[in-house]
Amino acid sequence: MARANARRVVTLEIQRFNPEIDSAPHQQSFQVEADPSDRVLDLLNRIKWFQDGTLAFRRSCGQGICGSDAMCINGRNRLACKVLVKNLGEHISVRPLPGFRVIKDLVVDLRPFFQHYIEVMPYLINDERPPATERLQSPEERARYDDTTKCILCAACTGACPPFWANGRFIGPAALVNAHRFIFDSRDRGRAERLAILNQRFGAWGCRDVGNCTEACPRGIQIQDAIDQCKRAILAELT
Amino acid sequence: MIGTQVHRFDVVIVGGGGAGLMAALQTSGQANVAVLSKLYPSRSHTGAAQGGIGAALGNLEEDHWEWHMFDTVKGSDYLADQDAVEIMCRDAIDTVYELEHNGLPFNRTPDGKIDQRRFGGHTRNFGEAPVRRACYAADRTGHMILQTLYQQCIKRQVTFFNEFHVLDLIIADGRAAGVVAWNIQSGGLHIFHAKAVIIATGGFGRIFKVTSNALAGTGDGVALALRRGIPLEDMEFYQFHPTGMYRLGVLITEGARGEGGFLLNGKGERFMERYAPTLKDLAPRDIISRCMHTEIREGRGINGEDYLYLDLRHLGREVIETKLPDITEFVRVYFGLDPVTDLIPVQPTAHYAMGGIPTDLDGRVVLDEQNTPLPGLYAAGECACVSVHGANRLGTNSLVDIIVFGRRAGRDALRYIQTADLPPLPRDAADEARAEIEHFLSGEGSEPVAVVREDLRTTMMDLASIVRTEQGLTECLSRIHQLRERYRRTRPMDRGQVFNTDLLETIEVGYMIDLSEALVVSALARTESRGAHYREDFPERNDQEWLKHTLAYRRNGKFELRYKPVRITRFEPKARVY
């Protein structure tokens, strides 16, 4: 696989904030060499390892499955390990996910995010005695909620959501995705309970159908559609 | 001045992946338990597992746990302890059902049962032909398992300490007494004083340059055990997965071959037909990786280079997009290729540690050939060696391992704490950890630690990976010693307290160096080839002298090797052909 292009130099403008030193965030520019196959994560690592070790960001799997490195790259929330540098041009801006308190540089406080996730009871509820083997579920029933099983809790969606920015009490798209995953799982018996939780001002009704969430999702989940299904389910339950 | 806080628990679990969470679920509500992770648990590497979890449910065709056991023992090149394998294969069945009851979204057969597919090394009737044993959820089975276990932990209100990085094990009066950890978010040392400790920190693939492992995969718990006088078992057995994406390390699941995909060399030949006439591309991973290595070395790589092709085109769009959606996306995103129409560049990739912290069948860490337990200390998952995988692991068996033995370790820890008292906390419990932190936070560094780390990884890849020789391993050991000297002279640039990952990545390199040394010392001593350990100078398996497990101890900086017998129950060792 011969390299079509040679290494080139790109400029990363990164939002920095060190709570031990800074009173406010500020921008810092770095020049860094990029291979054609590099992702933004590769550039961040190169900067951290060879230019400025104080640059802080979360990362782990490097392959878009763990959800650690969600951040705002050129104005869009994405996973740094999935964004190819060659698709971005020579000036790349990197900021932490909007809507969350910054701990340091690109690391944000995700406790509110996980708190909202916990609020929707994101676990199977079924107190019926299970069979000795598996509970049956048809392929059609399985397909019903397949999309929302893909969520990796990266927070790109919630961090892209204007209603969430406006009021952090809104549980946000990710929590709704995970509620959907159980509401539409034929094995779950917590439907009424969960729909009651969603049927609140800052539950599903906090969603204003902006649609940024779907655009931001690195897993391609049709989030807005899933939320709309939840809203319809609430209404059906009420009538 | 670095502050120290002390917390008290009955059980502390280090690691929030499949094994750690399974152990947590066994103990929650019945004991005061804390789970520590240097990440958030949902970021753990269990989530990257793709292909499936092996269990002889027999949903599509006849299957028996005895067949699974045979495949596992043979796949291990007869080094696995058969009583452990029996437990794993028996328990696998109920454990998979339990996962389903807890909500795991398995793919389903037309009649609503858990769907199963073929996988490398899994056969019916003791090697007759491939069997559909891998229970799967699209190609993200690991993600589903991790999510489901995490969800259950939330349901049971398990206490998590997220972004706490373990720095030391506390052993007092020959018993486990807790761990020392660093609070990543705000800095500072934390002592977790406990009756029992369960280590579930995963593998250490980062010691090799080309690896499927996450950046976090630095073997922290395994290195700490070694430093605290616990031997490491079978470190020389490290698996290279055949189909990592070229230069990226991202894996293309073996499930792709389970669906019918196969490998091609630079001549367009399906070369595995030559090496393994019956199983071909579904032969076990160590065999395929070695064959690929041979093809590449003999000049039959693509364009003579160091990679080969995986061909999925004949599977058709439908199968590829419904059964292999995640890997399809990897290939499209990272290579700009489409598995439906294009050949995929792949190379053998460092993937899995068969060796690690020795334990008995209940996850208790053991100290010698007699399996003497260290009271209160447990290990489960990839960081442990029971041994169920012996010299080579079959695909889908890691997910079974973590679930079965994570559960067993949790159960035994629960039993243990009923009667054990809290050991006294030594006054100097955090001293070594503090000294290490202070060493790296002061003074001038000689070179970036990243340079030392990359030199280590290249050295290990070149000299201690798929094909080994005495000369190469000796050279490797010498370089490791030099790297250790260089390492002690490095310093992180970041000297702060808050989210100082520069400091922690530096600490991790220390773990990586220790584990590399243990691996190479063990490999140098084993003058035979078995499973994933291949010595060009000793290419045959030698049961007469080597049907035994390696135990590598480090005392005062020097390694000492001892050996313990393999437990054979049902299957006498035979030649391993497929």
PDB file of N, CA and C in Angstrom, chain B residues 398-439:
ATOM      1  N   SER B 398     -12.072 -15.891  25.271  1.00  0.00           N
ATOM      2  CA  SER B 398     -11.721 -14.859  26.252  1.00  0.00           C
ATOM      3  C   SER B 398     -12.967 -14.326  26.939  1.00  0.00           C
ATOM      4  N   LEU B 399     -14.025 -14.110  26.162  1.00  0.00           N
ATOM      5  CA  LEU B 399     -15.254 -13.608  26.767  1.00  0.00           C
ATOM      6  C   LEU B 399     -15.813 -14.646  27.751  1.00  0.00           C
ATOM      7  N   VAL B 400     -15.687 -15.942  27.412  1.00  0.00           N
ATOM      8  CA  VAL B 400     -16.137 -16.967  28.357  1.00  0.00           C
ATOM      9  C   VAL B 400     -15.291 -16.905  29.629  1.00  0.00           C
ATOM     10  N   ASP B 401     -13.976 -16.819  29.442  1.00  0.00           N
ATOM     11  CA  ASP B 401     -13.013 -16.787  30.557  1.00  0.00           C
ATOM     12  C   ASP B 401     -13.370 -15.690  31.546  1.00  0.00           C
ATOM     13  N   ILE B 402     -13.551 -14.451  31.028  1.00  0.00           N
ATOM     14  CA  ILE B 402     -13.758 -13.340  31.946  1.00  0.00           C
ATOM     15  C   ILE B 402     -15.063 -13.479  32.716  1.00  0.00           C
ATOM     16  N   ILE B 403     -16.079 -13.993  32.050  1.00  0.00           N
ATOM     17  CA  ILE B 403     -17.380 -14.109  32.705  1.00  0.00           C
ATOM     18  C   ILE B 403     -17.345 -15.232  33.744  1.00  0.00           C
ATOM     19  N   VAL B 404     -16.848 -16.387  33.362  1.00  0.00           N
ATOM     20  CA  VAL B 404     -16.842 -17.537  34.272  1.00  0.00           C
ATOM     21  C   VAL B 404     -15.905 -17.288  35.459  1.00  0.00           C
ATOM     22  N   PHE B 405     -14.695 -16.861  35.171  1.00  0.00           N
ATOM     23  CA  PHE B 405     -13.744 -16.719  36.271  1.00  0.00           C
ATOM     24  C   PHE B 405     -13.878 -15.408  37.017  1.00  0.00           C
ATOM     25  N   GLY B 406     -14.417 -14.389  36.382  1.00  0.00           N
ATOM     26  CA  GLY B 406     -14.768 -13.171  37.110  1.00  0.00           C
ATOM     27  C   GLY B 406     -15.812 -13.512  38.166  1.00  0.00           C
ATOM     28  N   ARG B 407     -16.755 -14.323  37.766  1.00  0.00           N
ATOM     29  CA  ARG B 407     -17.813 -14.731  38.698  1.00  0.00           C
ATOM     30  C   ARG B 407     -17.244 -15.579  39.822  1.00  0.00           C
ATOM     31  N   ARG B 408     -16.403 -16.541  39.467  1.00  0.00           N
ATOM     32  CA  ARG B 408     -15.852 -17.435  40.494  1.00  0.00           C
ATOM     33  C   ARG B 408     -14.989 -16.664  41.483  1.00  0.00           C
ATOM     34  N   ALA B 409     -14.190 -15.736  40.974  1.00  0.00           N
ATOM     35  CA  ALA B 409     -13.345 -14.942  41.871  1.00  0.00           C
ATOM     36  C   ALA B 409     -14.214 -14.113  42.806  1.00  0.00           C
ATOM     37  N   GLY B 410     -15.250 -13.505  42.266  1.00  0.00           N
ATOM     38  CA  GLY B 410     -16.159 -12.712  43.087  1.00  0.00           C
ATOM     39  C   GLY B 410     -16.798 -13.560  44.181  1.00  0.00           C
ATOM     40  N   ARG B 411     -17.242 -14.754  43.780  1.00  0.00           N
ATOM     41  CA  ARG B 411     -17.889 -15.648  44.751  1.00  0.00           C
ATOM     42  C   ARG B 411     -16.944 -16.056  45.863  1.00  0.00           C
ATOM     43  N   ASP B 412     -15.714 -16.403  45.472  1.00  0.00           N
ATOM     44  CA  ASP B 412     -14.795 -16.854  46.510  1.00  0.00           C
ATOM     45  C   ASP B 412     -14.372 -15.708  47.418  1.00  0.00           C
ATOM     46  N   ALA B 413     -14.231 -14.528  46.834  1.00  0.00           N
ATOM     47  CA  ALA B 413     -13.882 -13.367  47.657  1.00  0.00           C
ATOM     48  C   ALA B 413     -14.984 -13.120  48.686  1.00  0.00           C
ATOM     49  N   LEU B 414     -16.222 -13.263  48.263  1.00  0.00           N
ATOM     50  CA  LEU B 414     -17.356 -13.087  49.169  1.00  0.00           C
ATOM     51  C   LEU B 414     -17.289 -14.099  50.315  1.00  0.00           C
ATOM     52  N   ARG B 415     -16.988 -15.342  49.946  1.00  0.00           N
ATOM     53  CA  ARG B 415     -16.859 -16.393  50.961  1.00  0.00           C
ATOM     54  C   ARG B 415     -15.725 -16.052  51.925  1.00  0.00           C
ATOM     55  N   TYR B 416     -14.604 -15.615  51.357  1.00  0.00           N
ATOM     56  CA  TYR B 416     -13.408 -15.340  52.148  1.00  0.00           C
ATOM     57  C   TYR B 416     -13.645 -14.259  53.191  1.00  0.00           C
ATOM     58  N   ILE B 417     -14.324 -13.191  52.786  1.00  0.00           N
ATOM     59  CA  ILE B 417     -14.454 -12.060  53.703  1.00  0.00           C
ATOM     60  C   ILE B 417     -15.413 -12.327  54.854  1.00  0.00           C
ATOM     61  N   GLN B 418     -16.220 -13.395  54.741  1.00  0.00           N
ATOM     62  CA  GLN B 418     -17.144 -13.692  55.849  1.00  0.00           C
ATOM     63  C   GLN B 418     -16.359 -13.997  57.113  1.00  0.00           C
ATOM     64  N   THR B 419     -15.222 -14.664  56.937  1.00  0.00           N
ATOM     65  CA  THR B 419     -14.465 -15.087  58.116  1.00  0.00           C
ATOM     66  C   THR B 419     -13.145 -14.330  58.288  1.00  0.00           C
ATOM     67  N   ALA B 420     -12.676 -13.694  57.207  1.00  0.00           N
ATOM     68  CA  ALA B 420     -11.395 -12.992  57.331  1.00  0.00           C
ATOM     69  C   ALA B 420     -11.594 -11.670  58.051  1.00  0.00           C
ATOM     70  N   ASP B 421     -10.592 -11.285  58.828  1.00  0.00           N
ATOM     71  CA  ASP B 421     -10.663  -9.944  59.408  1.00  0.00           C
ATOM     72  C   ASP B 421      -9.860  -8.992  58.538  1.00  0.00           C
ATOM     73  N   LEU B 422     -10.090  -7.707  58.744  1.00  0.00           N
ATOM     74  CA  LEU B 422      -9.351  -6.707  57.975  1.00  0.00           C
ATOM     75  C   LEU B 422      -7.894  -6.710  58.447  1.00  0.00           C
ATOM     76  N   PRO B 423      -6.948  -7.000  57.560  1.00  0.00           N
ATOM     77  CA  PRO B 423      -5.553  -7.016  58.005  1.00  0.00           C
ATOM     78  C   PRO B 423      -5.115  -5.609  58.403  1.00  0.00           C
ATOM     79  N   PRO B 424      -4.167  -5.509  59.315  1.00  0.00           N
ATOM     80  CA  PRO B 424      -3.692  -4.171  59.694  1.00  0.00           C
ATOM     81  C   PRO B 424      -3.048  -3.495  58.493  1.00  0.00           C
ATOM     82  N   LEU B 425      -3.241  -2.188  58.409  1.00  0.00           N
ATOM     83  CA  LEU B 425      -2.664  -1.449  57.295  1.00  0.00           C
ATOM     84  C   LEU B 425      -1.230  -1.053  57.662  1.00  0.00           C
ATOM     85  N   PRO B 426      -0.240  -1.502  56.913  1.00  0.00           N
ATOM     86  CA  PRO B 426       1.136  -1.130  57.246  1.00  0.00           C
ATOM     87  C   PRO B 426       1.320   0.388  57.173  1.00  0.00           C
ATOM     88  N   ARG B 427       2.098   0.878  58.067  1.00  0.00           N
ATOM     89  CA  ARG B 427       2.349   2.316  58.120  1.00  0.00           C
ATOM     90  C   ARG B 427       2.924   2.834  56.801  1.00  0.00           C
ATOM     91  N   ASP B 428       3.738   1.970  56.162  1.00  0.00           N
ATOM     92  CA  ASP B 428       4.427   2.429  54.939  1.00  0.00           C
ATOM     93  C   ASP B 428       3.709   1.970  53.668  1.00  0.00           C
ATOM     94  N   ALA B 429       2.409   1.705  53.773  1.00  0.00           N
ATOM     95  CA  ALA B 429       1.664   1.127  52.649  1.00  0.00           C
ATOM     96  C   ALA B 429       1.808   1.926  51.355  1.00  0.00           C
ATOM     97  N   ALA B 430       1.820   3.256  51.464  1.00  0.00           N
ATOM     98  CA  ALA B 430       1.859   4.093  50.259  1.00  0.00           C
ATOM     99  C   ALA B 430       3.248   4.607  49.937  1.00  0.00           C
ATOM    100  N   ASP B 431       4.253   4.191  50.724  1.00  0.00           N
ATOM    101  CA  ASP B 431       5.586   4.790  50.565  1.00  0.00           C
ATOM    102  C   ASP B 431       6.196   4.567  49.194  1.00  0.00           C
ATOM    103  N   GLU B 432       6.127   3.340  48.709  1.00  0.00           N
ATOM    104  CA  GLU B 432       6.766   3.086  47.405  1.00  0.00           C
ATOM    105  C   GLU B 432       6.067   3.834  46.295  1.00  0.00           C
ATOM    106  N   ALA B 433       4.748   3.845  46.348  1.00  0.00           N
ATOM    107  CA  ALA B 433       3.998   4.577  45.325  1.00  0.00           C
ATOM    108  C   ALA B 433       4.344   6.054  45.382  1.00  0.00           C
ATOM    109  N   ARG B 434       4.423   6.590  46.593  1.00  0.00           N
ATOM    110  CA  ARG B 434       4.757   8.008  46.732  1.00  0.00           C
ATOM    111  C   ARG B 434       6.154   8.290  46.198  1.00  0.00           C
ATOM    112  N   ALA B 435       7.072   7.408  46.520  1.00  0.00           N
ATOM    113  CA  ALA B 435       8.464   7.605  46.069  1.00  0.00           C
ATOM    114  C   ALA B 435       8.540   7.600  44.543  1.00  0.00           C
ATOM    115  N   GLU B 436       7.762   6.701  43.936  1.00  0.00           N
ATOM    116  CA  GLU B 436       7.749   6.611  42.466  1.00  0.00           C
ATOM    117  C   GLU B 436       7.205   7.911  41.866  1.00  0.00           C
ATOM    118  N   ILE B 437       6.105   8.393  42.409  1.00  0.00           N
ATOM    119  CA  ILE B 437       5.504   9.636  41.917  1.00  0.00           C
ATOM    120  C   ILE B 437       6.485  10.789  42.089  1.00  0.00           C
ATOM    121  N   GLU B 438       7.075  10.866  43.281  1.00  0.00           N
ATOM    122  CA  GLU B 438       7.999  11.976  43.558  1.00  0.00           C
ATOM    123  C   GLU B 438       9.243  11.911  42.668  1.00  0.00           C
ATOM    124  N   HIS B 439       9.708  10.712  42.396  1.00  0.00           N
ATOM    125  CA  HIS B 439      10.844  10.542  41.480  1.00  0.00           C
ATOM    126  C   HIS B 439      10.534  11.177  40.133  1.00  0.00           C
TER     127      HIS B 439
END
